[in-house]
mmCIF file of C-alpha atoms and ligand atoms in Angstrom:
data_model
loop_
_atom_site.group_PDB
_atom_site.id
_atom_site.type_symbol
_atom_site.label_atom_id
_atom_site.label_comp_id
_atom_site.label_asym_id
_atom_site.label_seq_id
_atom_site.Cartn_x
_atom_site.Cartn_y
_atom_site.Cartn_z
ATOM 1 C CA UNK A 398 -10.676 111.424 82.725
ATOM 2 C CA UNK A 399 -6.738 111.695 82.652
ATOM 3 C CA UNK A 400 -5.611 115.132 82.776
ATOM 4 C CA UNK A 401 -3.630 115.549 80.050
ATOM 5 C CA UNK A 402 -6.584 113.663 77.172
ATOM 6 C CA UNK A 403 -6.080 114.360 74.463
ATOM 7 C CA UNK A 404 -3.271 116.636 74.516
ATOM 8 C CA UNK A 405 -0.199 116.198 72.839
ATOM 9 C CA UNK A 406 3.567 117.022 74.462
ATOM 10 C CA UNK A 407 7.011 116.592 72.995
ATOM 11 C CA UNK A 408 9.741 116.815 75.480
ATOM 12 C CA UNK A 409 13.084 117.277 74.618
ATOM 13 C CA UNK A 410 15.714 115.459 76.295
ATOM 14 C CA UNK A 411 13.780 112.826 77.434
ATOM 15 C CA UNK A 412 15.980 109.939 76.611
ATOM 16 C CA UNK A 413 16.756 110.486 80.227
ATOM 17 C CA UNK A 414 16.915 112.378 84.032
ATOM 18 C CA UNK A 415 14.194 114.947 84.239
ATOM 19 C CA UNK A 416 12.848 114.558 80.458
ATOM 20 C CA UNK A 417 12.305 110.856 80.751
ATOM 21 C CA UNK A 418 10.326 111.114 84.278
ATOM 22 C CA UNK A 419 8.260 113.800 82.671
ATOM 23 C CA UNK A 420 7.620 112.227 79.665
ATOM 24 C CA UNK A 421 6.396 108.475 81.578
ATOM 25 C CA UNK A 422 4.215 111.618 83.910
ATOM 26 C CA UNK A 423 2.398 113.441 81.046
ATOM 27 C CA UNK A 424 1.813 109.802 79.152
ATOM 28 C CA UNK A 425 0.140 108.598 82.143
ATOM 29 C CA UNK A 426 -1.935 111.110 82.267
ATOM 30 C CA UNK A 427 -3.109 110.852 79.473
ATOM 31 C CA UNK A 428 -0.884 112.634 76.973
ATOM 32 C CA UNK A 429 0.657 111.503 73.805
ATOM 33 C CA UNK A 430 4.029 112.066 74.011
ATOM 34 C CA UNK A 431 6.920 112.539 71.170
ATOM 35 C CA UNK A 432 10.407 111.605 73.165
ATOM 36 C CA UNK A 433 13.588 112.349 72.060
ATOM 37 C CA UNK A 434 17.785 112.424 72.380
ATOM 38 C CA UNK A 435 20.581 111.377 70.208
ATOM 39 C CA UNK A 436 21.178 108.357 72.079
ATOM 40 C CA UNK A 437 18.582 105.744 70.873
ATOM 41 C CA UNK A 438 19.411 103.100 73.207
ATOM 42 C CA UNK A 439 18.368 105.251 76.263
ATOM 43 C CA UNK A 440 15.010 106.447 74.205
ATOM 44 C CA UNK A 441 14.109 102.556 73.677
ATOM 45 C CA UNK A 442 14.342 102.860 77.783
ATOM 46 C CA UNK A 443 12.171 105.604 78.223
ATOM 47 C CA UNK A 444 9.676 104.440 75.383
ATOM 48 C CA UNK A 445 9.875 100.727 77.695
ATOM 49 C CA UNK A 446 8.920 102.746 80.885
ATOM 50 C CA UNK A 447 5.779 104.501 78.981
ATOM 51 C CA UNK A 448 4.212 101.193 77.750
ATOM 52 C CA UNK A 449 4.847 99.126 81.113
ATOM 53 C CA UNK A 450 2.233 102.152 82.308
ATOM 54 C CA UNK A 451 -0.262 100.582 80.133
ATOM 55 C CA UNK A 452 -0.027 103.267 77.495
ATOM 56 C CA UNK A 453 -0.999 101.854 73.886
ATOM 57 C CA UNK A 454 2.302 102.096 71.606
ATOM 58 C CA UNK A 455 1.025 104.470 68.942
ATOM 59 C CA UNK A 456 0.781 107.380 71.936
ATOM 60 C CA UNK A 457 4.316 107.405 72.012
ATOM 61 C CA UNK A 458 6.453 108.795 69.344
ATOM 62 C CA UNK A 459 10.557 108.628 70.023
ATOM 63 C CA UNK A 460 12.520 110.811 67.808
ATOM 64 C CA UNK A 461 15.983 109.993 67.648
ATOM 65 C CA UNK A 462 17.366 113.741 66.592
ATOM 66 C CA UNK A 463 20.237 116.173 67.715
ATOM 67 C CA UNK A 464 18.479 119.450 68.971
ATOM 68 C CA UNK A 465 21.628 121.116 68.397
ATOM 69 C CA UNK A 466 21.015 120.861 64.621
ATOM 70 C CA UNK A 467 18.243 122.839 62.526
ATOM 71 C CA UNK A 468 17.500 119.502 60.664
ATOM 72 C CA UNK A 469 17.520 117.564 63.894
ATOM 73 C CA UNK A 470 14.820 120.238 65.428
ATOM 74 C CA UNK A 471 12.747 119.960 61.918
ATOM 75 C CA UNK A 472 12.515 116.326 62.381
ATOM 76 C CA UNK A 473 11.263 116.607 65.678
ATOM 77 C CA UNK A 474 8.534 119.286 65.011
ATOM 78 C CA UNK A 475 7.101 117.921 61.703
ATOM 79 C CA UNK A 476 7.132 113.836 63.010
ATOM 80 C CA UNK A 477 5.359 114.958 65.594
ATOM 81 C CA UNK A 478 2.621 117.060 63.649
ATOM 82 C CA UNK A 479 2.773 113.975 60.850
ATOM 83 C CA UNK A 480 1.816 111.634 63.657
ATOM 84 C CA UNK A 481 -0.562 113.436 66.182
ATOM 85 C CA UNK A 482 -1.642 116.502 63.679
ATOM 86 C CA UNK A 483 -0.989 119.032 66.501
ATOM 87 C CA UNK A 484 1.267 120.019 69.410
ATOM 88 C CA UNK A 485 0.039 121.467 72.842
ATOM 89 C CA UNK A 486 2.785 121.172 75.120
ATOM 90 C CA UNK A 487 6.480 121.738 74.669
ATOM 91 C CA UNK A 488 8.756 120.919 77.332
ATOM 92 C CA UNK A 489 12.161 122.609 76.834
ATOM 93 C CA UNK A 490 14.497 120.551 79.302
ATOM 94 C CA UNK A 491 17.501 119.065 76.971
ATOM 95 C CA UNK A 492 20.727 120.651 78.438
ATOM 96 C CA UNK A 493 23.843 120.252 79.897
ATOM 97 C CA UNK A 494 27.157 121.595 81.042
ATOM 98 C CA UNK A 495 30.873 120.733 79.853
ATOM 99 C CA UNK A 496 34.171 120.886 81.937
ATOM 100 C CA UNK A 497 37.259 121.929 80.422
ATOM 101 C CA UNK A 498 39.109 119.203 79.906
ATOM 102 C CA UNK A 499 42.074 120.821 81.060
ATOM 103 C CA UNK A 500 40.430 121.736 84.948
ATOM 104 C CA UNK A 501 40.374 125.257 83.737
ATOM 105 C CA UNK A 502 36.629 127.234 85.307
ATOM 106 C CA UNK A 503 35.388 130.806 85.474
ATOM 107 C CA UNK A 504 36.600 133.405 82.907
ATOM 108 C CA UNK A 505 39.586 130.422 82.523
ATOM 109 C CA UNK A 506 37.504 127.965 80.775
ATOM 110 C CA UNK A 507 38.167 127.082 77.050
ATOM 111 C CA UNK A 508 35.075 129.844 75.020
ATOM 112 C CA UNK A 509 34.338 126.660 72.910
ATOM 113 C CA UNK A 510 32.959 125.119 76.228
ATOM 114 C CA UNK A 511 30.866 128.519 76.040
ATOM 115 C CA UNK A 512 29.452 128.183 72.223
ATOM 116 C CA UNK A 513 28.748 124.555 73.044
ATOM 117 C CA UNK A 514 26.711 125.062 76.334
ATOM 118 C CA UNK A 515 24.642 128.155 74.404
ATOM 119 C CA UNK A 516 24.123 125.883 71.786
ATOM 120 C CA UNK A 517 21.994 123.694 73.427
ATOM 121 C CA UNK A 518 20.859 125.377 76.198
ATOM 122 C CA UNK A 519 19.839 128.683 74.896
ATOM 123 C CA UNK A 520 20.253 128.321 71.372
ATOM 124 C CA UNK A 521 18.465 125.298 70.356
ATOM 125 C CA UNK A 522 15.584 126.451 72.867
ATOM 126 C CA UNK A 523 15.053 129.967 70.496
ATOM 127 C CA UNK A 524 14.982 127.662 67.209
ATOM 128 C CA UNK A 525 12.571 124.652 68.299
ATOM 129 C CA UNK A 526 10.205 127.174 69.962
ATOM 130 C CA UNK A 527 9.665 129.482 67.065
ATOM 131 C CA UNK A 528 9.379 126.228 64.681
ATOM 132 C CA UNK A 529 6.460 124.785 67.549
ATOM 133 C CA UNK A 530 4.905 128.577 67.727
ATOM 134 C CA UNK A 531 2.497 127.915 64.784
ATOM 135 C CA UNK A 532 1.331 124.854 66.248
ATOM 136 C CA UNK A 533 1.027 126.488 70.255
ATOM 137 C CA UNK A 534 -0.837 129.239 69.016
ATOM 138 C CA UNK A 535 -3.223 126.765 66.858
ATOM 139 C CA UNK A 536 -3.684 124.464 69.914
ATOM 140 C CA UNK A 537 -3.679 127.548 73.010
ATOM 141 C CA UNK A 538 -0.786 125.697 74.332
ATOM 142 C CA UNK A 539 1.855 125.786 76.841
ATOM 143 C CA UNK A 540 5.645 126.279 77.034
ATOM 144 C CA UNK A 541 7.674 124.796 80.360
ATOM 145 C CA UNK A 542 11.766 125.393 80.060
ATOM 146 C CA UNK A 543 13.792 123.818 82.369
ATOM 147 C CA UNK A 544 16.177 126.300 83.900
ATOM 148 C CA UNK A 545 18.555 125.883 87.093
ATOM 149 C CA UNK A 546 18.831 127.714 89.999
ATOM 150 C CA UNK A 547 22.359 128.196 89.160
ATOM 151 C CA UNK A 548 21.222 131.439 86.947
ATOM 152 C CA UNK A 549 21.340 133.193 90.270
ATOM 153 C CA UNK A 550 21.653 136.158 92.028
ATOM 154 C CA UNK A 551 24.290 133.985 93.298
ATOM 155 C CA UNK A 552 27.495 133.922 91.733
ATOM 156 C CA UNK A 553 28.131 130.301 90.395
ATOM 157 C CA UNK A 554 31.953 130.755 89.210
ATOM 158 C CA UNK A 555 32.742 126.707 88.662
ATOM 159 C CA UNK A 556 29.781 126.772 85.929
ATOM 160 C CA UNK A 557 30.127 130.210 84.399
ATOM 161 C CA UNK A 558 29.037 129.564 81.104
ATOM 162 C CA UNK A 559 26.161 127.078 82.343
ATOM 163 C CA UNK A 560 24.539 129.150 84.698
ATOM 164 C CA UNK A 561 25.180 132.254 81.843
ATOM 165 C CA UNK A 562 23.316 129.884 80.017
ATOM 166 C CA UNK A 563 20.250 129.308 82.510
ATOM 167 C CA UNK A 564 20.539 133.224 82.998
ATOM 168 C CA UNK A 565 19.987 133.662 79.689
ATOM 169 C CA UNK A 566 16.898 131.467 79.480
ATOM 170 C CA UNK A 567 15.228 132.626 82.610
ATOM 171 C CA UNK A 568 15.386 135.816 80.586
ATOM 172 C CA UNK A 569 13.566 133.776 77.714
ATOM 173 C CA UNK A 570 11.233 132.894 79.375
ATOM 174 C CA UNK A 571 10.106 135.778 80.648
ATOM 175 C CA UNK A 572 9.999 137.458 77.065
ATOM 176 C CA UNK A 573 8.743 135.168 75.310
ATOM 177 C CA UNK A 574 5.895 134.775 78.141
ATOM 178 C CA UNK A 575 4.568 137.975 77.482
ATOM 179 C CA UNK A 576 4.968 137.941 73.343
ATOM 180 C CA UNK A 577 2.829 134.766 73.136
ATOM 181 C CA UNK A 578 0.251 134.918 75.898
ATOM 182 C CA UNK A 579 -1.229 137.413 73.384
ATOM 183 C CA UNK A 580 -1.908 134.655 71.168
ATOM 184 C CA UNK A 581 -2.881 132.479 74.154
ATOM 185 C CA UNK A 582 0.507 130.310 74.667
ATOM 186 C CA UNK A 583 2.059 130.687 77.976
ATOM 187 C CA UNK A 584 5.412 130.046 78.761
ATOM 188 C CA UNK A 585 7.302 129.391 81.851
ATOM 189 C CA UNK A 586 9.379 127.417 83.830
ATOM 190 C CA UNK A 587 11.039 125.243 86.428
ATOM 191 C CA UNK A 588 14.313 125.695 88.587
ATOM 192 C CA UNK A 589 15.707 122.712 89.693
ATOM 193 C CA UNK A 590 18.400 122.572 92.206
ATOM 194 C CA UNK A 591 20.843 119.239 92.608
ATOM 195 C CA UNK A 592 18.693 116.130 90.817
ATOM 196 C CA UNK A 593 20.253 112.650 90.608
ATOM 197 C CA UNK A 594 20.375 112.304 87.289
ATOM 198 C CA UNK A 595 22.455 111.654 83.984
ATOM 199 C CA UNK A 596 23.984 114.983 83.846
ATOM 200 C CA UNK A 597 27.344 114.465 85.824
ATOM 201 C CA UNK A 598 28.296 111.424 82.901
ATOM 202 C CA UNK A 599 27.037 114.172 80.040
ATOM 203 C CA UNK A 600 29.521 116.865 81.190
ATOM 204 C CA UNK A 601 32.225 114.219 81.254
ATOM 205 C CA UNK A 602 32.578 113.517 85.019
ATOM 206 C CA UNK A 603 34.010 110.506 86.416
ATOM 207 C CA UNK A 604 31.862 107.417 87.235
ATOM 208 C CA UNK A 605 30.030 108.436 90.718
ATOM 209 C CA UNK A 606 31.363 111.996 91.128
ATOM 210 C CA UNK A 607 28.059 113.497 90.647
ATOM 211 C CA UNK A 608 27.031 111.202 93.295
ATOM 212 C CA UNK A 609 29.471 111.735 95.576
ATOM 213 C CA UNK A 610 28.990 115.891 95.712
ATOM 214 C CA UNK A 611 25.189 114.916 96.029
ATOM 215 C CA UNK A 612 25.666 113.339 99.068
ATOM 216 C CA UNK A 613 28.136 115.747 100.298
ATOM 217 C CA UNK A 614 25.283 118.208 99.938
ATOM 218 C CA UNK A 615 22.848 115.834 101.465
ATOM 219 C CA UNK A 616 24.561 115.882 104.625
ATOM 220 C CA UNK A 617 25.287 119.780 105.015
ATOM 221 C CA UNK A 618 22.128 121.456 105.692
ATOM 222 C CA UNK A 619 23.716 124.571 104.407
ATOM 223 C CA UNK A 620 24.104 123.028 100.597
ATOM 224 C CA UNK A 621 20.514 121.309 100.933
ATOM 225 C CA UNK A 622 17.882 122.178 104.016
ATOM 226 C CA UNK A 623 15.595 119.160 103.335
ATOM 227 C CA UNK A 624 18.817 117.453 103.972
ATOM 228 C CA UNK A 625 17.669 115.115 100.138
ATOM 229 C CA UNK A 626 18.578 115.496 96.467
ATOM 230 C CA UNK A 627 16.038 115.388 94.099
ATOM 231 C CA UNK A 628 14.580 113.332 92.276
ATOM 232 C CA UNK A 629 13.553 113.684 88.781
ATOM 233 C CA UNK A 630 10.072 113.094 89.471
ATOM 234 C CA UNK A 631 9.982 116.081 91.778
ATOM 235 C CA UNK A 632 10.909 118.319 88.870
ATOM 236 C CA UNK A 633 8.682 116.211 86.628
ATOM 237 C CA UNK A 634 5.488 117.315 89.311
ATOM 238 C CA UNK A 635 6.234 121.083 88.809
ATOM 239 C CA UNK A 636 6.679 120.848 84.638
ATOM 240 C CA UNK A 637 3.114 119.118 84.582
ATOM 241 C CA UNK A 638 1.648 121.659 87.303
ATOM 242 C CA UNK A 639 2.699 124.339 84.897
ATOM 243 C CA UNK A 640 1.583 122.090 81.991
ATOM 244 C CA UNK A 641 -2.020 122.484 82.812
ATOM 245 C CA UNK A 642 -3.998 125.241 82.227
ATOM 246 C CA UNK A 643 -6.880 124.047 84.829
ATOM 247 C CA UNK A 644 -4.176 124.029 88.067
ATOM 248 C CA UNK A 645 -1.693 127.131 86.725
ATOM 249 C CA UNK A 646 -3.525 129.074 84.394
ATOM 250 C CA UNK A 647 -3.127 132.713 86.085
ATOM 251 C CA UNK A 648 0.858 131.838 86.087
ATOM 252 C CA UNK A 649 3.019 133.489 83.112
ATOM 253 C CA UNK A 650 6.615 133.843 82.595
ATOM 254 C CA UNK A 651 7.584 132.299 85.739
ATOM 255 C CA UNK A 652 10.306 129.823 87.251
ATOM 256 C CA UNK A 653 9.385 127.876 89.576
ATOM 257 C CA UNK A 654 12.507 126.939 92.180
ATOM 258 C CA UNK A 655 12.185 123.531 93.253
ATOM 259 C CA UNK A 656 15.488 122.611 95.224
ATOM 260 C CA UNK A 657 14.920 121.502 98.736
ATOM 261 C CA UNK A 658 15.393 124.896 100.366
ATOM 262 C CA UNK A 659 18.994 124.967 98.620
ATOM 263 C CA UNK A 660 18.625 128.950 97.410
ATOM 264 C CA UNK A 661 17.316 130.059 100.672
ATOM 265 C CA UNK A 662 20.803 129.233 102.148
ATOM 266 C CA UNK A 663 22.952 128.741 98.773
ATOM 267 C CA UNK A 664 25.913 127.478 101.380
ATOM 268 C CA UNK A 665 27.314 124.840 98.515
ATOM 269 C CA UNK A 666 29.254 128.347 96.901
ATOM 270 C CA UNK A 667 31.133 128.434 100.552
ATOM 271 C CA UNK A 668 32.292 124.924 99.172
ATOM 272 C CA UNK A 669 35.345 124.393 96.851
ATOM 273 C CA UNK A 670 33.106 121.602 94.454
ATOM 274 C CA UNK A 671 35.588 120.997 91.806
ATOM 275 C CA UNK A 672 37.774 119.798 94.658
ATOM 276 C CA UNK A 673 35.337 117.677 95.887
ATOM 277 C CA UNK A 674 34.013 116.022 92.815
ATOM 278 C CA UNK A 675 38.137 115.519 91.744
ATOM 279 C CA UNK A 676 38.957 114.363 94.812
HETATM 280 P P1 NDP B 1378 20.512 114.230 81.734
HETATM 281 O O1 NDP B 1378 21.911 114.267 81.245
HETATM 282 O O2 NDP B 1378 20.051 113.067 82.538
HETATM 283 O O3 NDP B 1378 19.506 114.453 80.526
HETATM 284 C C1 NDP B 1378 19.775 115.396 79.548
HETATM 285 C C2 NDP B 1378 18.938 115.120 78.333
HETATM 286 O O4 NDP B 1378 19.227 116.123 77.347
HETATM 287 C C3 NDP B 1378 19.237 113.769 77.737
HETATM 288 O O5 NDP B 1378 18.040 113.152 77.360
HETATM 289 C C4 NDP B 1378 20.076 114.109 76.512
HETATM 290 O O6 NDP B 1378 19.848 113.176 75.473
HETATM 291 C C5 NDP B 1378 19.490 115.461 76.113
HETATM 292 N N1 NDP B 1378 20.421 116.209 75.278
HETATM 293 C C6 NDP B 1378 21.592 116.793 75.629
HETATM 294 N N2 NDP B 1378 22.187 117.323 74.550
HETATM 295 C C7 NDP B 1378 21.378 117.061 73.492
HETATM 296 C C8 NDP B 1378 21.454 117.335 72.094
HETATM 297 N N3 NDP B 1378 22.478 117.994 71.541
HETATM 298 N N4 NDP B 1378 20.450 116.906 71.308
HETATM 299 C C9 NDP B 1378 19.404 116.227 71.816
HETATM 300 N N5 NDP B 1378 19.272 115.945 73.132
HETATM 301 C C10 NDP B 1378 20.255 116.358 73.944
HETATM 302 O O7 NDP B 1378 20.349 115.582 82.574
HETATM 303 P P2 NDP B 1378 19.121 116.212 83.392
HETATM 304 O O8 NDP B 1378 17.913 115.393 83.311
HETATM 305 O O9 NDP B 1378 19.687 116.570 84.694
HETATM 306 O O10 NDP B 1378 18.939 117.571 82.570
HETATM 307 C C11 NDP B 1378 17.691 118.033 82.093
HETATM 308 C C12 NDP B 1378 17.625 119.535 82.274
HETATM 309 O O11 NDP B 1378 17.611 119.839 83.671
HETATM 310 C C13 NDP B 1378 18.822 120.292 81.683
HETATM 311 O O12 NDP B 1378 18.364 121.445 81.015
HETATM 312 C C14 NDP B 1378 19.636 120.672 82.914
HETATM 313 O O13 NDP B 1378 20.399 121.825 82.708
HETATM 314 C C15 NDP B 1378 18.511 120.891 83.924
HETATM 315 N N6 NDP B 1378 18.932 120.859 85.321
HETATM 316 C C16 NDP B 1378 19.462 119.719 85.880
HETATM 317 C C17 NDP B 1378 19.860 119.713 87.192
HETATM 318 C C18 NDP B 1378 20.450 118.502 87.848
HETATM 319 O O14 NDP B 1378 20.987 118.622 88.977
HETATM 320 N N7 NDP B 1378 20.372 117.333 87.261
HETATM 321 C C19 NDP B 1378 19.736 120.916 88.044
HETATM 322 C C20 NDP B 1378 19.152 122.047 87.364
HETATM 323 C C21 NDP B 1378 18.771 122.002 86.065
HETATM 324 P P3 NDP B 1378 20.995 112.380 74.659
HETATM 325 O O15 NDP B 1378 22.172 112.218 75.550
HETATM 326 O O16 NDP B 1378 20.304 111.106 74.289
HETATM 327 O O17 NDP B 1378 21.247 113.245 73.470
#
């Protein structure tokens, strides 16, 4: 039997990068899944990927929806109870980071770069998990953020605001860990380091830049011991390790780094990156 039978997830941000690999993971193990993002196109190709698994149509459930909104997060939670009639796993990956369209970083960036990064990243993650606590605590569920291993110790002063952000939800996680494990739920979470993904487009980088500093850090061991970015299946791995009670159970209000050895040696800070990815 599949791991995941009869459980239900809903994993935000899956119309791509990590969210969509985790999403196809969980559904073929057995999960059914409610996927979402604003962009619908991208959410047809995740929904695509699930059923050439061999997963029947009505496990899937894509919510187009902007988590940023309350409506948008409403949507999301009551579809999915309307359609599966309970909720066991909620995977809190949708995020991103902006760059001031001016070049401006650190203390320099424009604050509405800051309320817009919070929004989604911290914000949105408070609201959607207190409207999915009724239906964790019903089900003895499980919570898995998706964090960064740019919330430090390390200083990360070309992100500020989205590794404040990351900060911030480390700190979530660990509170909100211990509030709910008394009513069964755990929560915890997953630090990614670099993963090829969709991200460098969604903070507004030019075609192939995020690519380019990837393999810049691919090559200096110092950025990246394993000498290899990830991939989002590697992050996918950790979120349904922590996912099931069976393999983690005896873990609470963790975060899980997963970056190829990058914060043992964090040597992409001794690197100017905005020059590199402008370049
Ligand atoms: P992608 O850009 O590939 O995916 C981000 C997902 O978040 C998309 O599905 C996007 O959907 C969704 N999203 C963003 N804003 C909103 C919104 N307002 N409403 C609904 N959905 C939204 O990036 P990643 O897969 O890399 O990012 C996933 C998580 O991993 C993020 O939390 C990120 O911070 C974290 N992470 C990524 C790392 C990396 O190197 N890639 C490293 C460390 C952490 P849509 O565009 O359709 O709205």
């Amino acid at each position: 039997m599949a791991r995941f039978n009869g459980k239900v997830a809903l994993v935000t941000g899956s119309s791509n990068g990590i969210g969509r690999a985790t999403a196809v993971l969980l559904a073929q193990e057995g999960a059914k899944v409610t996927i979402t993002g604003r962009n619908s196109e991208r959410l047809e190709e995740t929904k695509q990927e699930i059923l050439k698994s061999g997963i029947a149509a009505d496990h899937v459930l894509a919510v187009v929806a902007d988590l940023a909104t309350e409506e948008g997060q409403d949507k999301l939670i009551n579809s999915t109870i309307q359609k599966f009639g309970r909720l066991d796993i909620l995977v809190n990956n949708a995020g991103t980071a902006f760059i001031d369209s001016q070049g401006r970083v650190g203390i320099d960036q424009d604050v509405s770069d800051y309320d817009k990064v919070m929004r989604i990243n911290m914000r949105s993650v408070v609201t959607l998990t207190q409207k999915a606590k009724e239906h964790l605590v019903k089900a003895k569920g499980e919570i898995v953020n998706v964090s960064s291993v740019a919330a430090g110790p390390q200083a990360q002063p070309d992100m500020m605001y989205y590794a404040m952000s990351k900060a911030a939800l480390d700190q979530f996680t660990r509170s909100t860990a211990v509030n709910l494990i008394q009513h069964g739920v755990r929560v915890n979470a997953v630090s990614p380091g670099g993963v090829t993904t969709g991200i460098g487009e969604a903070m507004g980088l030019p075609a192939g830049a995020f690519e380019k500093m990837a393999s810049f850090w691919e090559s200096h061991k110092e950025c990246i011991p394993s000498g290899k970015i990830g991939e989002p299946v590697d992050i996918a791995n950790v979120i349904a390790f922590l996912a099931d009670r069976k393999l983690s159970s005896y873990i609470i209000g963790q975060s899980i780094v997963a970056d190829g050895g990058s914060t043992l040696v964090m040597g992409m800070q001794a690197h100017d990156m905005m020059s590199i990815l402008t370049s």
